[in-house]
CSV table of C-alpha atoms in Angstrom, one decimal:
chain,number,residue,atom,x,y,z
J,1,UNK,CA,0.0,0.0,0.0
J,2,UNK,CA,1.5,3.4,-1.0
J,3,UNK,CA,2.6,5.6,1.8
J,4,UNK,CA,0.6,8.8,2.5
J,5,UNK,CA,2.3,12.1,2.3
J,6,UNK,CA,2.0,12.4,6.1
J,7,UNK,CA,3.6,9.0,6.7
J,8,UNK,CA,6.4,9.7,4.2
J,9,UNK,CA,7.3,13.0,6.0
J,10,UNK,CA,7.1,11.3,9.4
J,11,UNK,CA,9.5,8.4,8.2
J,12,UNK,CA,11.9,10.9,6.5
J,13,UNK,CA,12.0,13.0,9.7
J,14,UNK,CA,12.8,9.9,11.8
J,15,UNK,CA,15.5,8.9,9.3
J,16,UNK,CA,17.2,12.4,8.9
J,17,UNK,CA,15.9,14.6,11.7
J,18,UNK,CA,13.4,17.4,11.5
J,19,UNK,CA,16.0,20.0,10.4
J,20,UNK,CA,16.6,18.0,7.2
J,21,UNK,CA,13.0,17.6,6.0
J,22,UNK,CA,10.6,20.2,4.6
J,23,UNK,CA,7.0,18.8,4.6
J,24,UNK,CA,5.1,22.1,4.5
J,25,UNK,CA,4.2,23.0,1.0
J,26,UNK,CA,4.4,26.7,1.8
J,27,UNK,CA,8.1,26.3,2.6
J,28,UNK,CA,9.0,24.4,-0.6
J,29,UNK,CA,8.6,27.3,-3.0
J,30,UNK,CA,12.2,27.9,-3.8
J,31,UNK,CA,12.7,24.2,-4.6
J,32,UNK,CA,9.6,23.9,-6.8
J,33,UNK,CA,10.0,27.1,-8.9
J,34,UNK,CA,12.4,26.6,-11.7
J,35,UNK,CA,13.9,29.6,-13.5
J,36,UNK,CA,11.6,29.8,-16.5
J,37,UNK,CA,8.4,29.0,-14.5
J,38,UNK,CA,7.3,26.5,-17.2
J,39,UNK,CA,6.9,23.6,-14.7
J,40,UNK,CA,5.2,23.7,-11.4
J,41,UNK,CA,4.2,20.7,-9.4
J,42,UNK,CA,4.0,20.1,-5.6
J,43,UNK,CA,6.1,17.4,-3.9
J,44,UNK,CA,5.7,15.1,-0.9
J,45,UNK,CA,8.8,16.7,0.8
J,46,UNK,CA,12.1,18.2,0.3
J,47,UNK,CA,15.0,16.5,2.0
J,48,UNK,CA,18.4,18.1,2.7
J,49,UNK,CA,20.9,15.4,3.5
J,50,UNK,CA,24.2,16.5,5.0
J,51,UNK,CA,26.3,13.4,4.3
J,52,UNK,CA,26.7,10.8,1.7
J,53,UNK,CA,25.5,8.2,4.1
J,54,UNK,CA,22.2,10.2,4.5
J,55,UNK,CA,21.8,10.2,0.7
J,56,UNK,CA,22.2,6.4,0.7
J,57,UNK,CA,19.6,6.1,3.5
J,58,UNK,CA,17.1,8.2,1.5
J,59,UNK,CA,17.6,6.2,-1.6
J,60,UNK,CA,17.2,2.9,0.3
J,61,UNK,CA,14.0,4.2,1.9
J,62,UNK,CA,12.7,5.4,-1.5
J,63,UNK,CA,13.5,2.0,-3.1
J,64,UNK,CA,11.6,0.2,-0.3
J,65,UNK,CA,8.5,2.3,-0.8
J,66,UNK,CA,8.8,2.8,-4.6
J,67,UNK,CA,8.9,6.6,-4.3
J,68,UNK,CA,10.4,8.8,-6.9
J,69,UNK,CA,13.4,11.0,-6.0
J,70,UNK,CA,14.3,14.3,-7.8
J,71,UNK,CA,18.0,15.2,-7.3
J,72,UNK,CA,18.4,19.0,-7.2
J,73,UNK,CA,21.5,21.2,-7.1
J,74,UNK,CA,21.1,25.0,-7.4
J,75,UNK,CA,17.8,24.7,-9.3
J,76,UNK,CA,19.1,26.6,-12.2
J,77,UNK,CA,18.3,24.1,-14.9
J,78,UNK,CA,16.3,25.2,-17.9
J,79,UNK,CA,14.6,22.1,-19.0
J,80,UNK,CA,12.7,21.0,-15.8
J,81,UNK,CA,15.0,18.1,-14.9
J,82,UNK,CA,15.4,19.3,-11.3
J,83,UNK,CA,11.7,19.7,-10.4
J,84,UNK,CA,8.9,17.2,-9.9
J,85,UNK,CA,6.5,15.9,-12.6
J,86,UNK,CA,4.1,14.4,-10.0
J,87,UNK,CA,3.0,15.4,-6.5
J,88,UNK,CA,4.0,12.0,-5.0
J,89,UNK,CA,7.8,12.6,-5.4
J,90,UNK,CA,10.5,13.7,-3.0
J,91,UNK,CA,13.1,16.4,-3.9
J,92,UNK,CA,16.6,15.5,-2.7
J,93,UNK,CA,18.5,18.8,-2.4
J,94,UNK,CA,22.3,18.4,-2.3
J,95,UNK,CA,22.9,21.9,-1.1
J,96,UNK,CA,24.3,20.7,2.3
J,97,UNK,CA,27.0,18.5,0.7
J,98,UNK,CA,29.1,21.6,0.0
J,99,UNK,CA,32.7,20.7,1.0
J,100,UNK,CA,35.8,21.1,-1.1
J,101,UNK,CA,37.4,17.8,-0.1
J,102,UNK,CA,40.9,18.5,-1.6
J,103,UNK,CA,42.8,20.5,-4.1
J,104,UNK,CA,45.8,18.7,-5.6
J,105,UNK,CA,47.8,21.3,-7.7
J,106,UNK,CA,50.5,18.7,-8.8
J,107,UNK,CA,47.8,16.3,-10.1
J,108,UNK,CA,45.7,19.2,-11.5
J,109,UNK,CA,42.6,18.2,-9.7
J,110,UNK,CA,40.1,19.3,-7.1
J,111,UNK,CA,37.5,17.0,-5.4
J,112,UNK,CA,34.3,18.9,-4.7
J,113,UNK,CA,31.0,17.7,-3.2
J,114,UNK,CA,27.8,18.0,-5.3
J,115,UNK,CA,26.4,20.9,-3.4
J,116,UNK,CA,29.5,23.2,-3.9
J,117,UNK,CA,28.4,26.4,-5.6
J,118,UNK,CA,30.3,26.9,-8.8
J,119,UNK,CA,31.6,30.3,-7.7
J,120,UNK,CA,33.0,28.7,-4.6
J,121,UNK,CA,34.7,26.1,-6.7
J,122,UNK,CA,36.3,29.0,-8.6
J,123,UNK,CA,37.5,30.5,-5.3
J,124,UNK,CA,38.9,27.3,-4.0
J,125,UNK,CA,40.9,26.8,-7.2
J,126,UNK,CA,42.1,30.4,-7.3
J,127,UNK,CA,43.3,30.2,-3.7
J,128,UNK,CA,45.9,27.7,-5.1
J,129,UNK,CA,46.8,29.9,-8.1
J,130,UNK,CA,44.7,27.6,-10.4
J,131,UNK,CA,41.4,27.9,-12.2
J,132,UNK,CA,38.4,25.6,-12.6
J,133,UNK,CA,37.3,26.8,-16.0
J,134,UNK,CA,33.6,25.9,-16.1
J,135,UNK,CA,32.1,29.4,-16.4
J,136,UNK,CA,28.5,30.4,-16.9
J,137,UNK,CA,26.1,33.1,-16.0
J,138,UNK,CA,24.5,31.2,-13.0
J,139,UNK,CA,27.8,30.5,-11.3
J,140,UNK,CA,26.6,32.2,-8.1
J,141,UNK,CA,23.8,29.7,-7.6
J,142,UNK,CA,24.5,26.6,-9.8
J,143,UNK,CA,26.0,23.7,-8.0
J,144,UNK,CA,28.6,21.1,-9.0
J,145,UNK,CA,26.2,18.1,-8.9
J,146,UNK,CA,23.6,19.7,-11.2
J,147,UNK,CA,26.2,21.1,-13.6
J,148,UNK,CA,27.7,17.6,-14.1
J,149,UNK,CA,24.3,15.9,-14.3
J,150,UNK,CA,23.4,18.3,-17.1
J,151,UNK,CA,26.8,18.2,-18.7
J,152,UNK,CA,27.0,22.1,-18.6
J,153,UNK,CA,28.9,24.0,-21.1
J,154,UNK,CA,29.5,27.7,-20.7
J,155,UNK,CA,31.8,30.2,-22.3
J,156,UNK,CA,35.1,28.3,-21.9
J,157,UNK,CA,34.2,25.1,-23.8
J,158,UNK,CA,36.4,26.2,-26.7
J,159,UNK,CA,39.6,26.0,-24.7
J,160,UNK,CA,38.8,23.5,-21.9
J,161,UNK,CA,35.7,21.5,-22.9
J,162,UNK,CA,32.4,21.0,-21.2
J,163,UNK,CA,31.6,19.5,-17.8
J,164,UNK,CA,32.1,15.9,-18.9
J,165,UNK,CA,35.6,16.7,-20.2
J,166,UNK,CA,36.4,18.6,-17.0
J,167,UNK,CA,35.5,15.6,-14.8
J,168,UNK,CA,38.0,12.9,-13.8
J,169,UNK,CA,35.8,10.8,-11.7
J,170,UNK,CA,32.5,10.8,-9.7
J,171,UNK,CA,31.1,9.4,-6.6
J,172,UNK,CA,27.4,8.6,-6.8
J,173,UNK,CA,24.6,6.8,-4.9
J,174,UNK,CA,22.9,4.2,-7.1
J,175,UNK,CA,19.2,3.3,-7.1
J,176,UNK,CA,19.6,0.6,-4.5
J,177,UNK,CA,21.6,2.8,-2.1
J,178,UNK,CA,25.1,1.4,-2.9
J,179,UNK,CA,27.9,3.9,-3.3
J,180,UNK,CA,29.8,4.0,-6.6
J,181,UNK,CA,33.3,5.1,-5.5
J,182,UNK,CA,34.7,6.4,-8.8
J,183,UNK,CA,36.7,9.3,-7.6
J,184,UNK,CA,40.2,9.3,-9.1
J,185,UNK,CA,42.7,11.5,-10.8
J,186,UNK,CA,44.1,9.0,-13.4
J,187,UNK,CA,44.5,10.3,-16.9
J,188,UNK,CA,44.8,6.7,-18.1
J,189,UNK,CA,42.6,3.9,-16.8
J,190,UNK,CA,41.5,1.2,-19.3
J,191,UNK,CA,39.9,-1.2,-16.8
J,192,UNK,CA,36.4,-1.4,-18.4
J,193,UNK,CA,33.5,0.9,-19.2
J,194,UNK,CA,33.9,4.5,-18.4
J,195,UNK,CA,31.1,4.7,-15.8
J,196,UNK,CA,31.9,8.3,-15.0
J,197,UNK,CA,30.8,9.4,-18.5
J,198,UNK,CA,27.6,7.4,-18.1
J,199,UNK,CA,26.7,9.3,-14.9
J,200,UNK,CA,27.7,12.8,-16.1
J,201,UNK,CA,25.0,14.1,-18.3
J,202,UNK,CA,22.4,11.6,-17.1
J,203,UNK,CA,20.3,14.2,-15.3
J,204,UNK,CA,20.1,12.1,-12.1
J,205,UNK,CA,18.3,9.3,-13.8
J,206,UNK,CA,21.1,6.7,-13.3
J,207,UNK,CA,22.5,7.8,-9.9
J,208,UNK,CA,22.8,10.7,-7.6
J,209,UNK,CA,26.2,12.3,-7.9
J,210,UNK,CA,27.6,13.2,-4.4
J,211,UNK,CA,31.1,14.3,-5.3
J,212,UNK,CA,33.4,14.6,-8.3
J,213,UNK,CA,37.1,14.9,-9.0
J,214,UNK,CA,37.5,17.9,-11.4
J,215,UNK,CA,40.3,19.2,-13.6
J,216,UNK,CA,42.0,22.4,-12.6
J,217,UNK,CA,44.5,24.4,-14.6
J,218,UNK,CA,47.3,26.9,-14.1
J,219,UNK,CA,45.9,30.4,-13.7
J,220,UNK,CA,46.6,32.6,-16.6
J,221,UNK,CA,48.7,35.7,-15.8
J,222,UNK,CA,46.3,37.9,-17.7
J,223,UNK,CA,43.5,37.9,-20.3
J,224,UNK,CA,43.3,39.8,-23.5
J,225,UNK,CA,39.6,40.7,-24.4
J,226,UNK,CA,38.0,42.5,-27.3
J,227,UNK,CA,34.7,43.4,-28.8
J,228,UNK,CA,34.9,43.4,-32.6
J,229,UNK,CA,32.4,44.9,-35.0
J,230,UNK,CA,31.4,42.3,-37.7
J,231,UNK,CA,28.9,42.4,-40.5
J,232,UNK,CA,27.3,39.1,-39.5
J,233,UNK,CA,27.8,35.4,-38.9
J,234,UNK,CA,29.6,34.7,-42.1
J,235,UNK,CA,32.2,37.4,-41.2
J,236,UNK,CA,32.3,35.9,-37.8
J,237,UNK,CA,33.2,32.4,-39.1
J,238,UNK,CA,36.1,33.8,-41.3
J,239,UNK,CA,37.4,35.9,-38.3
J,240,UNK,CA,37.1,32.9,-36.0
J,241,UNK,CA,39.1,30.7,-38.3
J,242,UNK,CA,41.8,33.4,-38.7
J,243,UNK,CA,42.1,34.1,-35.0
J,244,UNK,CA,42.2,30.3,-34.2
J,245,UNK,CA,45.0,29.7,-36.7
J,246,UNK,CA,47.1,32.5,-35.1
J,247,UNK,CA,46.3,31.8,-31.4
J,248,UNK,CA,45.5,28.2,-31.1
J,249,UNK,CA,44.6,26.7,-27.8
J,250,UNK,CA,45.0,30.0,-25.9
J,251,UNK,CA,41.7,31.2,-27.6
J,252,UNK,CA,39.3,30.9,-24.7
J,253,UNK,CA,36.1,32.3,-26.1
J,254,UNK,CA,34.6,33.5,-29.4
J,255,UNK,CA,31.0,34.7,-28.8
J,256,UNK,CA,28.7,36.4,-31.2
J,257,UNK,CA,26.0,38.9,-30.3
J,258,UNK,CA,23.6,40.8,-32.5
J,259,UNK,CA,23.0,44.6,-32.2
J,260,UNK,CA,19.5,43.9,-31.0
J,261,UNK,CA,21.0,42.5,-27.8
J,262,UNK,CA,23.0,45.7,-27.2
J,263,UNK,CA,20.0,47.9,-27.8
J,264,UNK,CA,17.9,45.9,-25.3
J,265,UNK,CA,20.6,46.1,-22.6
J,266,UNK,CA,21.1,49.9,-23.0
J,267,UNK,CA,17.3,50.4,-23.1
J,268,UNK,CA,16.8,48.6,-19.8
J,269,UNK,CA,19.9,49.8,-18.0
J,270,UNK,CA,21.7,46.5,-17.9
J,271,UNK,CA,24.9,48.3,-19.0
J,272,UNK,CA,26.2,51.6,-17.6
J,273,UNK,CA,27.6,52.5,-21.0
J,274,UNK,CA,28.1,51.0,-24.5
J,275,UNK,CA,31.1,48.7,-24.4
J,276,UNK,CA,31.5,48.5,-28.1
J,277,UNK,CA,33.6,50.5,-30.6
J,278,UNK,CA,30.5,51.8,-32.3
J,279,UNK,CA,27.4,50.8,-34.1
J,280,UNK,CA,27.5,47.4,-36.0
J,281,UNK,CA,24.9,44.8,-37.0
J,282,UNK,CA,26.8,42.1,-35.0
J,283,UNK,CA,29.6,41.9,-32.5
J,284,UNK,CA,32.2,39.2,-31.7
J,285,UNK,CA,33.5,38.9,-28.0
J,286,UNK,CA,37.0,37.3,-28.2
J,287,UNK,CA,39.1,36.4,-25.3
J,288,UNK,CA,42.7,35.0,-25.1
J,289,UNK,CA,44.6,33.8,-22.1
J,290,UNK,CA,48.2,34.8,-21.5
J,291,UNK,CA,50.1,32.3,-19.4
J,292,UNK,CA,53.0,33.2,-17.1
J,293,UNK,CA,56.0,34.4,-19.2
J,294,UNK,CA,53.9,34.3,-22.4
J,295,UNK,CA,54.0,37.1,-24.9
J,296,UNK,CA,51.5,40.0,-24.6
J,297,UNK,CA,49.5,41.5,-27.4
J,298,UNK,CA,48.6,38.4,-29.4
J,299,UNK,CA,45.0,39.2,-29.6
J,300,UNK,CA,45.8,42.8,-30.6
J,301,UNK,CA,48.1,41.5,-33.4
J,302,UNK,CA,45.4,39.2,-34.7
J,303,UNK,CA,42.9,42.1,-34.7
J,304,UNK,CA,45.4,44.2,-36.6
J,305,UNK,CA,45.8,41.5,-39.1
J,306,UNK,CA,42.0,41.2,-39.5
J,307,UNK,CA,42.0,45.0,-40.2
J,308,UNK,CA,44.7,44.6,-42.8
J,309,UNK,CA,42.8,41.8,-44.5
J,310,UNK,CA,39.6,43.9,-44.4
J,311,UNK,CA,37.8,41.3,-42.3
J,312,UNK,CA,36.7,44.0,-39.8
J,313,UNK,CA,36.4,47.7,-39.6
J,314,UNK,CA,36.3,48.5,-35.9
J,315,UNK,CA,37.1,46.9,-32.5
J,316,UNK,CA,37.9,47.9,-28.9
J,317,UNK,CA,40.3,46.1,-26.6
J,318,UNK,CA,39.7,46.0,-22.9
J,319,UNK,CA,42.2,48.2,-21.1
J,320,UNK,CA,41.2,47.5,-17.6
J,321,UNK,CA,39.3,44.9,-15.5
J,322,UNK,CA,36.2,47.1,-15.6
J,323,UNK,CA,36.3,47.1,-19.4
J,324,UNK,CA,36.5,43.3,-19.5
J,325,UNK,CA,33.8,42.9,-16.8
J,326,UNK,CA,31.5,45.2,-18.9
J,327,UNK,CA,32.2,43.3,-22.1
J,328,UNK,CA,31.4,39.9,-20.5
J,329,UNK,CA,28.3,41.4,-18.8
J,330,UNK,CA,27.1,42.3,-22.3
J,331,UNK,CA,27.3,38.7,-23.3
J,332,UNK,CA,26.1,37.1,-20.0
J,333,UNK,CA,23.0,39.3,-19.7
J,334,UNK,CA,21.6,38.4,-23.1
J,335,UNK,CA,19.0,35.9,-21.8
J,336,UNK,CA,18.0,37.9,-18.7
J,337,UNK,CA,17.4,41.1,-20.7
J,338,UNK,CA,14.9,39.4,-23.0
J,339,UNK,CA,12.5,39.0,-20.1
J,340,UNK,CA,12.2,42.8,-20.1
J,341,UNK,CA,11.0,42.7,-23.7
J,342,UNK,CA,8.0,40.4,-23.1
J,343,UNK,CA,7.7,36.8,-24.0
J,344,UNK,CA,10.5,35.0,-25.7
J,345,UNK,CA,11.0,31.7,-27.5
J,346,UNK,CA,14.4,30.1,-26.7
J,347,UNK,CA,16.4,27.3,-28.4
J,348,UNK,CA,19.7,25.8,-27.1
J,349,UNK,CA,21.0,24.2,-30.3
J,350,UNK,CA,24.3,23.3,-31.9
J,351,UNK,CA,25.5,22.6,-35.4
J,352,UNK,CA,28.9,22.1,-37.0
J,353,UNK,CA,30.8,25.4,-36.7
J,354,UNK,CA,30.9,26.0,-40.4
J,355,UNK,CA,27.1,25.7,-40.5
J,356,UNK,CA,26.4,28.5,-37.9
J,357,UNK,CA,25.9,31.2,-40.5
J,358,UNK,CA,23.4,29.0,-42.5
J,359,UNK,CA,21.6,28.1,-39.3
J,360,UNK,CA,21.1,31.8,-38.3
J,361,UNK,CA,20.2,33.0,-41.8
J,362,UNK,CA,17.7,30.3,-42.4
J,363,UNK,CA,16.3,30.5,-38.9
J,364,UNK,CA,15.7,34.2,-39.2
J,365,UNK,CA,14.1,33.9,-42.6
J,366,UNK,CA,11.8,31.2,-41.4
J,367,UNK,CA,10.8,33.1,-38.3
J,368,UNK,CA,10.0,36.3,-40.3
J,369,UNK,CA,7.9,34.3,-42.8
J,370,UNK,CA,5.9,32.7,-40.0
J,371,UNK,CA,5.5,35.7,-37.7
J,372,UNK,CA,6.1,39.2,-39.2
J,373,UNK,CA,7.5,41.5,-36.5
J,374,UNK,CA,9.1,38.8,-34.5
J,375,UNK,CA,12.6,39.9,-33.2
J,376,UNK,CA,15.4,37.3,-33.6
J,377,UNK,CA,18.0,37.4,-30.9
J,378,UNK,CA,20.5,34.6,-31.8
J,379,UNK,CA,23.8,34.7,-29.8
J,380,UNK,CA,26.3,32.4,-28.2
J,381,UNK,CA,29.3,30.2,-28.7
J,382,UNK,CA,30.4,30.6,-32.2
J,383,UNK,CA,33.7,28.8,-31.3
J,384,UNK,CA,31.9,25.5,-30.6
J,385,UNK,CA,28.7,25.8,-32.7
J,386,UNK,CA,26.3,26.3,-29.8
J,387,UNK,CA,23.8,29.1,-30.6
J,388,UNK,CA,21.1,30.2,-28.2
J,389,UNK,CA,18.6,30.9,-31.0
J,390,UNK,CA,16.0,33.1,-29.2
J,391,UNK,CA,13.1,35.2,-30.4
J,392,UNK,CA,11.3,38.1,-28.7
J,393,UNK,CA,7.8,38.9,-29.3
J,394,UNK,CA,6.9,41.7,-31.7
J,395,UNK,CA,6.8,45.1,-30.0
J,396,UNK,CA,3.4,45.7,-28.4
J,397,UNK,CA,2.2,42.1,-28.8
J,398,UNK,CA,0.3,40.3,-26.1
J,399,UNK,CA,2.8,37.8,-24.5
J,400,UNK,CA,0.4,35.0,-23.9
J,401,UNK,CA,-1.2,35.2,-27.3
J,402,UNK,CA,2.2,35.4,-28.9
J,403,UNK,CA,3.4,32.2,-27.1
J,404,UNK,CA,0.2,30.3,-27.8
J,405,UNK,CA,0.5,31.1,-31.5
J,406,UNK,CA,4.3,31.0,-32.0
J,407,UNK,CA,5.9,28.7,-29.5
J,408,UNK,CA,5.3,25.3,-31.1
J,409,UNK,CA,5.7,26.6,-34.7
J,410,UNK,CA,9.0,28.3,-34.0
J,411,UNK,CA,10.4,25.2,-32.3
J,412,UNK,CA,9.3,23.0,-35.3
J,413,UNK,CA,10.9,25.4,-37.8
J,414,UNK,CA,14.3,25.8,-36.0
J,415,UNK,CA,14.7,22.2,-35.1
J,416,UNK,CA,14.0,21.2,-38.7
J,417,UNK,CA,16.9,23.4,-39.8
J,418,UNK,CA,19.2,22.2,-37.0
J,419,UNK,CA,18.7,18.6,-37.8
J,420,UNK,CA,19.1,19.1,-41.5
J,421,UNK,CA,22.4,20.7,-40.8
J,422,UNK,CA,23.6,17.7,-38.8
J,423,UNK,CA,23.1,19.5,-35.4
J,424,UNK,CA,21.6,18.8,-31.9
J,425,UNK,CA,18.3,20.1,-30.4
J,426,UNK,CA,20.0,20.3,-27.0
J,427,UNK,CA,23.5,21.6,-26.9
J,428,UNK,CA,24.1,22.3,-23.2
J,429,UNK,CA,20.8,22.5,-21.3
J,430,UNK,CA,19.9,18.9,-21.4
J,431,UNK,CA,16.5,17.0,-22.0
J,432,UNK,CA,14.7,17.0,-18.6
J,433,UNK,CA,10.9,17.1,-19.2
J,434,UNK,CA,10.9,20.0,-21.7
J,435,UNK,CA,12.5,18.0,-24.6
J,436,UNK,CA,11.6,14.5,-23.6
J,437,UNK,CA,9.0,13.9,-26.3
J,438,UNK,CA,11.3,15.7,-28.8
J,439,UNK,CA,14.1,13.2,-28.0
J,440,UNK,CA,12.0,10.4,-29.2
J,441,UNK,CA,11.5,12.1,-32.5
J,442,UNK,CA,15.1,13.0,-33.2
J,443,UNK,CA,17.2,10.3,-31.5
J,444,UNK,CA,18.4,7.2,-33.3
J,445,UNK,CA,16.0,4.4,-32.2
J,446,UNK,CA,18.9,2.1,-31.5
J,447,UNK,CA,20.5,4.7,-29.2
J,448,UNK,CA,17.1,5.1,-27.5
J,449,UNK,CA,17.0,1.4,-26.9
J,450,UNK,CA,20.4,1.4,-25.4
J,451,UNK,CA,19.5,4.3,-23.1
J,452,UNK,CA,16.4,2.5,-22.0
J,453,UNK,CA,18.3,-0.8,-21.3
J,454,UNK,CA,20.9,1.1,-19.2
J,455,UNK,CA,18.1,2.9,-17.3
J,456,UNK,CA,16.4,-0.4,-16.6
J,457,UNK,CA,19.7,-2.1,-15.5
J,458,UNK,CA,20.7,0.6,-13.1
J,459,UNK,CA,17.3,1.7,-11.8
J,460,UNK,CA,14.9,-1.2,-12.2
J,461,UNK,CA,12.2,0.3,-10.0
J,462,UNK,CA,12.4,3.7,-11.8
J,463,UNK,CA,12.8,5.8,-8.7
J,464,UNK,CA,15.6,8.1,-9.9
J,465,UNK,CA,14.2,11.2,-11.5
J,466,UNK,CA,11.3,9.3,-13.0
J,467,UNK,CA,10.0,10.5,-16.4
J,468,UNK,CA,13.0,12.8,-17.1
J,469,UNK,CA,14.9,12.3,-20.3
J,470,UNK,CA,13.0,9.0,-20.9
J,471,UNK,CA,9.3,8.4,-20.3
J,472,UNK,CA,8.7,6.3,-17.2
J,473,UNK,CA,6.4,4.1,-19.1
J,474,UNK,CA,8.7,3.6,-22.2
């Protein structure tokens, strides 16, 4: 017989203590409300374990009673993986597992628990004159476990890779409560399947990550940052190829932003002043790291070469930390500022780098044919092919009416182009519940069968984040 919510809270309180269980729905708000407010479902309880052993106890209890568990980090995910789909589930917040267990500069690793806030991981690395290069706008609230579970990307993927590539090993609680002890700092280990890669990016459906061994790198002595005026994505691709040839692996980031984004940010006071060199239809934000003893001025030399080859006609280099901060704020505030312009339709997609200009051109053309007055706001990681292809409502439109009319049609149009160009409908945000049905439509059937087999083998009762990524009944 299923447990009632009251009995579940009583048993969890006995298991963990009253301080670690929230059973009052009025106090669960922050755990239930995901950033885009697209999904809202109550839960039986929120539990906040303070040790790995408590996570194991929770999972064993859930397995015994066949109760779904929703692992949650900083609740910054954008596809609804970290919030319930049903009201009979329990949220497991990893926020109290927030220790940096070790930093090993010689090995180039840091071991952090799942609840460590990304910004604190940065500080722990920097205290040892190193960096943990996973960098994204939500770093003040996003937590390591969630970032790994969604295989987060960010602005440094070009130089350092995404979360999976930055992870040496993980520790995770499996669906029967056993602890997978996969923390290590070995660069070479050919003793079977790479189970770490299975758990990273699984969105908590195969195990609850409790800690990870992460790669850290020597801290650059300085950064060279520039905002360059470009005519469009085609020019950006040519410029990117030229800069990469000249600078190589020290090219940290190459981001593109349309003039629309600058206009929005200045209009709503997101920037204290214009950080660009002047009006332009598009901008490229380029950053290069300079290691200790390395030559200065490599980005400036590349930009001067671009001028001489008539690839660009204007640019500004950061001359101070405040300049660099303002330039990056311009990029990082792109999603947030759209909320000030009414409703927006968002896509996190990737295509081969050479296809980015075609994606943007065809996507804008399709949108304007479907909905005259719609405002395309594509921006993002030109250097790795990941574009956040967003659209703001026409000026003066009713937000609800716009979303009802345009949301599904725009998704269909953009995804058709992405797939035709050999791309992915989820570049760095994951699947969660938002793109679960879409996954069935676009994923290779054999790959889906393999995923289902792995899920069944590792979570036969289906208690770990049920219904996320794969339907619970599929």
